[in-house]
CSV table of N, CA and C in Angstrom, one decimal:
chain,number,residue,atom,x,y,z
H,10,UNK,N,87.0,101.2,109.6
H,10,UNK,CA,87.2,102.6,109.7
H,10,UNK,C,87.7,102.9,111.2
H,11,UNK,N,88.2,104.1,111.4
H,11,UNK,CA,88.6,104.7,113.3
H,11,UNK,C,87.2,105.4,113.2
H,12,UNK,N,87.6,105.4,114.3
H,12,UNK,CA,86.6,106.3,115.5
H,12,UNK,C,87.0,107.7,114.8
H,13,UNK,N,85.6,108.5,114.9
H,13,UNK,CA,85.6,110.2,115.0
H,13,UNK,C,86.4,111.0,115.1
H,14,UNK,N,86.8,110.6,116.8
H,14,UNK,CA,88.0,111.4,117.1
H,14,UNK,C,89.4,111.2,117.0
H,15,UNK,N,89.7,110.5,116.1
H,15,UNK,CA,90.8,109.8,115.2
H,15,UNK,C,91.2,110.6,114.2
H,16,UNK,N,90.0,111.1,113.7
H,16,UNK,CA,90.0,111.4,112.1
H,16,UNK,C,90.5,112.9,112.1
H,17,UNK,N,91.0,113.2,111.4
H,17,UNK,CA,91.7,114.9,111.3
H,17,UNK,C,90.5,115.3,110.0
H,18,UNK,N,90.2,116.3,110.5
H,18,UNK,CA,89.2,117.4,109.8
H,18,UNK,C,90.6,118.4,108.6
H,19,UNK,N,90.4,117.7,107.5
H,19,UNK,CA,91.5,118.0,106.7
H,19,UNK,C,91.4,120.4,106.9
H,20,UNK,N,90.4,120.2,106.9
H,20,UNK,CA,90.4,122.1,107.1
H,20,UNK,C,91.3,122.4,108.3
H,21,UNK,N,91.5,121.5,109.1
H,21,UNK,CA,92.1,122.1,110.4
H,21,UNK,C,93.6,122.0,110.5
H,22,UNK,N,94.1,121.4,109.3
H,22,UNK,CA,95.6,120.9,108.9
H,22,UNK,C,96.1,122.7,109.0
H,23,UNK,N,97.6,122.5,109.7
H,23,UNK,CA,97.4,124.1,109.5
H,23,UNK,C,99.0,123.7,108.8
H,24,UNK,N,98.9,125.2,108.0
H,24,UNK,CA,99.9,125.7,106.5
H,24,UNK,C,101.2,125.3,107.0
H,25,UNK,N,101.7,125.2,108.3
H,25,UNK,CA,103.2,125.5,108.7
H,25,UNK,C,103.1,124.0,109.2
H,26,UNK,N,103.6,122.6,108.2
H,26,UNK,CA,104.1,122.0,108.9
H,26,UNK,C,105.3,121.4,108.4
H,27,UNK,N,105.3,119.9,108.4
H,27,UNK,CA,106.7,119.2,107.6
H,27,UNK,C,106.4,117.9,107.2
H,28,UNK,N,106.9,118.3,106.0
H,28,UNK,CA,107.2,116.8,105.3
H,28,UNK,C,107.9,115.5,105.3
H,29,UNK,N,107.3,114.6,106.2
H,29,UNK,CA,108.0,113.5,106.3
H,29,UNK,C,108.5,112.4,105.5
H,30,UNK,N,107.2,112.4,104.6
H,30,UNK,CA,107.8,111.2,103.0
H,30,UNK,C,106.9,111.7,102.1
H,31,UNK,N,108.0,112.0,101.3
H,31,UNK,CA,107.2,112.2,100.1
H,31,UNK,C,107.8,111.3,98.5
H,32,UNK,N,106.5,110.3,98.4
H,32,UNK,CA,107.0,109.3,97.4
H,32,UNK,C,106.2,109.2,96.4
H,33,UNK,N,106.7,108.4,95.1
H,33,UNK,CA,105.5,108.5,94.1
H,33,UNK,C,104.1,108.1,94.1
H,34,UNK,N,103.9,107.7,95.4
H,34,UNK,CA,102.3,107.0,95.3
H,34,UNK,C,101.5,108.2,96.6
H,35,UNK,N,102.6,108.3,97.1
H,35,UNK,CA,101.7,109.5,98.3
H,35,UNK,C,102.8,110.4,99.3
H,36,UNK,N,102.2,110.9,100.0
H,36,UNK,CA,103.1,111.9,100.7
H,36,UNK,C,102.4,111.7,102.1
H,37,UNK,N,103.5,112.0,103.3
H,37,UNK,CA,103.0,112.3,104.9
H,37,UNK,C,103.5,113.5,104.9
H,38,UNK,N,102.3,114.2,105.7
H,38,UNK,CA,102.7,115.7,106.4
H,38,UNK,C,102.4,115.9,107.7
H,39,UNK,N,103.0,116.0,108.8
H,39,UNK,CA,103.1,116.0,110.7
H,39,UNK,C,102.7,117.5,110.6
H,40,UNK,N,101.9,117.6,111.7
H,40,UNK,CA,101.7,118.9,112.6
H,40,UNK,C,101.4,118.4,113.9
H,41,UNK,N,102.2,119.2,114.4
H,41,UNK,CA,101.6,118.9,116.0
H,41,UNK,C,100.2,119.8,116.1
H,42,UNK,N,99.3,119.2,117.2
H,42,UNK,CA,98.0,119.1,117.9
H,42,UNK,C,97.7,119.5,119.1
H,43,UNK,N,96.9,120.0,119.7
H,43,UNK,CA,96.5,119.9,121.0
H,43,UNK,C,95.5,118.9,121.4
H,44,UNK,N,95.2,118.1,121.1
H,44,UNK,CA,93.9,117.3,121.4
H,44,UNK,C,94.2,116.5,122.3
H,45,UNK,N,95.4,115.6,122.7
H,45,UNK,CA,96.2,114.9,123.3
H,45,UNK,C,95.9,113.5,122.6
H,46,UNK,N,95.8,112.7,121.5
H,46,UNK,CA,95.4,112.1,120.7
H,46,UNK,C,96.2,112.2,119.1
H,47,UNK,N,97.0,111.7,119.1
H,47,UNK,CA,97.1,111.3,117.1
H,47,UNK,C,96.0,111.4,116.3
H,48,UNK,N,95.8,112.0,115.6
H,48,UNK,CA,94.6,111.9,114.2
H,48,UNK,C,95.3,111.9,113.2
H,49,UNK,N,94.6,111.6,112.0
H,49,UNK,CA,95.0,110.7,110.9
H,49,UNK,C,94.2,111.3,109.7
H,50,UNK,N,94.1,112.4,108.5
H,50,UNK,CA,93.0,112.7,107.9
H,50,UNK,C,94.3,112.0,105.9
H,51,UNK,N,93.0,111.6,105.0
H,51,UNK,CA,93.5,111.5,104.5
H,51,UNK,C,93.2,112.2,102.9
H,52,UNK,N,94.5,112.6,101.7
H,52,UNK,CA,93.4,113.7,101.0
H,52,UNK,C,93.4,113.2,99.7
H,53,UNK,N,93.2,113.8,98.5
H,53,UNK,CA,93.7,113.9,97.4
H,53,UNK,C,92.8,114.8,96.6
H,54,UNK,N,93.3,114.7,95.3
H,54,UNK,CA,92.3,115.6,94.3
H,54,UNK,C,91.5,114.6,94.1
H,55,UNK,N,90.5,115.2,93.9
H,55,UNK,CA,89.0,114.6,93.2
H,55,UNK,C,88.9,114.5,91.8
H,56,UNK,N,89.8,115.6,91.1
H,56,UNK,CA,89.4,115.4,89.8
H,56,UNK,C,90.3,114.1,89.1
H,57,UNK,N,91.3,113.4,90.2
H,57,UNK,CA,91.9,112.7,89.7
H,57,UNK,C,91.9,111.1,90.2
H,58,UNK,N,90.8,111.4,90.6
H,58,UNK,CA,90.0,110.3,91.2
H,58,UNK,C,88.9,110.3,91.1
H,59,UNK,N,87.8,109.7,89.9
H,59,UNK,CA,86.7,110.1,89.4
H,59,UNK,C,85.6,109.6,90.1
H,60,UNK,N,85.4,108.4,90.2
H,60,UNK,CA,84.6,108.1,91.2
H,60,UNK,C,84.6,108.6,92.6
H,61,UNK,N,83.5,108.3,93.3
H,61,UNK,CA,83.4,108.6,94.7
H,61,UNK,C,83.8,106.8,95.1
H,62,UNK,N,83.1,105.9,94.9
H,62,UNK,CA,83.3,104.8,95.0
H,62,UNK,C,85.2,104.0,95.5
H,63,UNK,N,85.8,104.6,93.8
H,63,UNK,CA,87.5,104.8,94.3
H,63,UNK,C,87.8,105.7,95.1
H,64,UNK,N,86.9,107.0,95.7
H,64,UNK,CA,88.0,107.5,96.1
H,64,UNK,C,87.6,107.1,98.0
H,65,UNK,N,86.5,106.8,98.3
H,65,UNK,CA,86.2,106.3,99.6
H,65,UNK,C,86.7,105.0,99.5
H,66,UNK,N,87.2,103.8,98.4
H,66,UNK,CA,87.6,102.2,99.1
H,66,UNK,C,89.1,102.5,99.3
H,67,UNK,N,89.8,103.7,98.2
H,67,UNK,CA,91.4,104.5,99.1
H,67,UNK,C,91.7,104.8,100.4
H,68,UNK,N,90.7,105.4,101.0
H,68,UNK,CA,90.3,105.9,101.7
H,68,UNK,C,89.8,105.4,103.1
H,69,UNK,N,89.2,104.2,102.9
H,69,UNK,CA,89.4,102.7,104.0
H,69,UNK,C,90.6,101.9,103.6
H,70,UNK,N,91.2,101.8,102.4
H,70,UNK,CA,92.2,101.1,102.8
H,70,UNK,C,93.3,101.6,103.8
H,71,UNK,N,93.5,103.0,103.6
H,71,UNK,CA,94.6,103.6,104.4
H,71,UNK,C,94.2,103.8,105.6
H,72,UNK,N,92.9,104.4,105.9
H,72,UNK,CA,92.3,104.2,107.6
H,72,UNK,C,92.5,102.5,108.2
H,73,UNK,N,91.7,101.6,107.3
H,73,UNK,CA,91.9,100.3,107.7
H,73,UNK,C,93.6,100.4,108.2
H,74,UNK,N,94.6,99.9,107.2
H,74,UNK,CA,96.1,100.0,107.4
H,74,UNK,C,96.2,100.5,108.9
H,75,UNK,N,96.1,102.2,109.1
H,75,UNK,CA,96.8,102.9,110.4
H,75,UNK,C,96.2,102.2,111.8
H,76,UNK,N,94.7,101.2,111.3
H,76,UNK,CA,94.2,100.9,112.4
H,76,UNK,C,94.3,99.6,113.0
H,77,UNK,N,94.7,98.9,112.1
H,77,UNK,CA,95.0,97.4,112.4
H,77,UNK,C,96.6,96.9,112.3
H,78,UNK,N,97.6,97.8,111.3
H,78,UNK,CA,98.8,97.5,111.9
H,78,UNK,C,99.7,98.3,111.7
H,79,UNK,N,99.2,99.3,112.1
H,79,UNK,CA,100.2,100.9,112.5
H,79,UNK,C,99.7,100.9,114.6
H,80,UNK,N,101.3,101.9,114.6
H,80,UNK,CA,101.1,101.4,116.1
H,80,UNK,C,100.4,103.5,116.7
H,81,UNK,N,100.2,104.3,115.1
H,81,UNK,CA,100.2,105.3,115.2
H,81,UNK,C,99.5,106.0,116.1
H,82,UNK,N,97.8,105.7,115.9
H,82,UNK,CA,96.7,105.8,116.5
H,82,UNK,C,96.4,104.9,118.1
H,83,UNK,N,97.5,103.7,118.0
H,83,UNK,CA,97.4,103.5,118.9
H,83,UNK,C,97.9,103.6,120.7
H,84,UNK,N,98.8,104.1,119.8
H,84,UNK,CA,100.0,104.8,121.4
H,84,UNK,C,99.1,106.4,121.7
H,85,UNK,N,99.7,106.1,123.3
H,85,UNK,CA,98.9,107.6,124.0
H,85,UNK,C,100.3,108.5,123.4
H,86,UNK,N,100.4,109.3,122.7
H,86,UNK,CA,102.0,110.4,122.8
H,86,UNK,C,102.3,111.4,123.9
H,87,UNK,N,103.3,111.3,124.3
H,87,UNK,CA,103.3,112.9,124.6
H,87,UNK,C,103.2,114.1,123.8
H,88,UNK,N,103.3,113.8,122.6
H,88,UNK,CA,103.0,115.2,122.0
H,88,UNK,C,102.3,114.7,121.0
H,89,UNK,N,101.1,115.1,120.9
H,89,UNK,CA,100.2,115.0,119.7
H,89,UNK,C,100.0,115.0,118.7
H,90,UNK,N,99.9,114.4,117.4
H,90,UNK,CA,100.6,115.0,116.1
H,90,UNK,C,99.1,114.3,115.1
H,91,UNK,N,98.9,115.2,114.3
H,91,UNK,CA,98.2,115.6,113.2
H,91,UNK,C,98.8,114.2,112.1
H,92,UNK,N,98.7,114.0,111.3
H,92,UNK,CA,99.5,113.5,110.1
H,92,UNK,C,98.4,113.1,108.8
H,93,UNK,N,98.8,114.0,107.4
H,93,UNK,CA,98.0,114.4,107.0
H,93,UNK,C,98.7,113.5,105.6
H,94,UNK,N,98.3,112.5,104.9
H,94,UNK,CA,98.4,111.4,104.2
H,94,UNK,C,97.8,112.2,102.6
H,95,UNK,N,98.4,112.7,101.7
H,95,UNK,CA,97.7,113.1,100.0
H,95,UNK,C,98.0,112.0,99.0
H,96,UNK,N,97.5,111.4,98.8
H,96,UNK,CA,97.4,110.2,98.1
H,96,UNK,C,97.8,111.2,96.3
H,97,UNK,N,98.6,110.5,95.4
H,97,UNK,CA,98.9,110.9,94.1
H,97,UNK,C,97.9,110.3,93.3
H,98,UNK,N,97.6,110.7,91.7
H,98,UNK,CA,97.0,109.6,90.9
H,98,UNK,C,98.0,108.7,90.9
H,99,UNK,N,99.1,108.4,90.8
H,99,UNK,CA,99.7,107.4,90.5
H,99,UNK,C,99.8,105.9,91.4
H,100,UNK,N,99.1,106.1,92.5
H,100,UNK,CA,98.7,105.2,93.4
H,100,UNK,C,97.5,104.1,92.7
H,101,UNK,N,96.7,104.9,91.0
H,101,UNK,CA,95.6,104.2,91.1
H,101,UNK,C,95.9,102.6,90.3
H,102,UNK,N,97.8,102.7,89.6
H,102,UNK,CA,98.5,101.6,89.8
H,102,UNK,C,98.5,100.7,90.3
H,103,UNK,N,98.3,101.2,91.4
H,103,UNK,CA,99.1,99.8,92.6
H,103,UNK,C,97.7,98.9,92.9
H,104,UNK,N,97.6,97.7,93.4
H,104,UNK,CA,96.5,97.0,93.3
H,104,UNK,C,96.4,97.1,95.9
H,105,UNK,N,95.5,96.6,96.0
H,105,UNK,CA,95.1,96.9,97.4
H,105,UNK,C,96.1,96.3,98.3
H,106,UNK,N,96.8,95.4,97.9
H,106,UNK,CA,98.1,94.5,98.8
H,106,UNK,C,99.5,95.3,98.1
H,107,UNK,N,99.4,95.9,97.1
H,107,UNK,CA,100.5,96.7,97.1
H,107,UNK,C,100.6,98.0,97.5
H,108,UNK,N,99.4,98.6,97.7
H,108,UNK,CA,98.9,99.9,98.9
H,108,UNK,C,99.4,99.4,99.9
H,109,UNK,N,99.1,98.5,100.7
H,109,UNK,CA,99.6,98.1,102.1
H,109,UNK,C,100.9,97.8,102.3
H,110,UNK,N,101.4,97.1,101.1
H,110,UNK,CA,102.8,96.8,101.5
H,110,UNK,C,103.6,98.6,101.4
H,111,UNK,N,103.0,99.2,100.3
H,111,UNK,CA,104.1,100.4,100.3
H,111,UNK,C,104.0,101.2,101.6
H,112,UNK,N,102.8,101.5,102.1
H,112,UNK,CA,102.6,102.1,103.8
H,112,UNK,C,103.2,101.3,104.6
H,113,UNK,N,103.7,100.0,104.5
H,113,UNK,CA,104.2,99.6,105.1
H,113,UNK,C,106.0,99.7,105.5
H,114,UNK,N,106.3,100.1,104.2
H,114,UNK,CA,107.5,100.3,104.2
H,114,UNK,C,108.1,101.9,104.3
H,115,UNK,N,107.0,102.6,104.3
H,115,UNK,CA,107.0,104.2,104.3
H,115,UNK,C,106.1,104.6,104.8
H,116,UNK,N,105.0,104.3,105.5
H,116,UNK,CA,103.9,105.1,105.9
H,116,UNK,C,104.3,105.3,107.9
H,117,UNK,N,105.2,104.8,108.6
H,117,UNK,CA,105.5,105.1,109.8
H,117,UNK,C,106.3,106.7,109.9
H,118,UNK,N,105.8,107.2,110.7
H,118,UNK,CA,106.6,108.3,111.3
H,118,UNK,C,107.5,108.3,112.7
């Protein structure tokens, strides 16, 4: 998992931002921040994700990913940025190494 103050408080995502990728398994959305720190919150529907079980081990796999080999969380920015990750049902496809490979190939901003 990240740290606390990593994590974006999905309520605080605000309405006016932009869409960076949006693909069949998930979508990125940027807002810039004041916190002076990148966060990272991740979402989806619940009713299409029935367990709590699937929808928290989605949910470390994409935190894990941003934290061990994204360089997102880890650079200080000059400008701050929000980036707000909605995972589709169609993601419940893909198996946990093909979750990583596809962030890998689309999940950089």
């Amino acid at each position: 998992m990240i740290a606390k103050e990593l994590k974006l408080p999905i309520g605080e995502f605000p309405k006016n931002h932009r869409v960076v990728f949006r693909g069949d398994f998930f979508s990125l959305r940027a807002a810039p921040n004041g916190t002076g720190r990148n966060r990272l919150g991740v979402n989806f529907r619940s009713k299409a994700f029935k367990t709590a079980v699937l929808r928290n081990r989605l949910r470390r796999t994409v935190f894990d990913f941003f934290r061990t080999q994204s360089d997102f969380l880890k650079t200080a920015p000059k400008s701050a940025t929000d980036l707000l990750i909605t995972l589709n049902p169609a993601i419940l496809t893909l198996t946990k190494q093909a979750l990583i490979n596809e962030l890998k190939s689309n999940g950089h901003i």
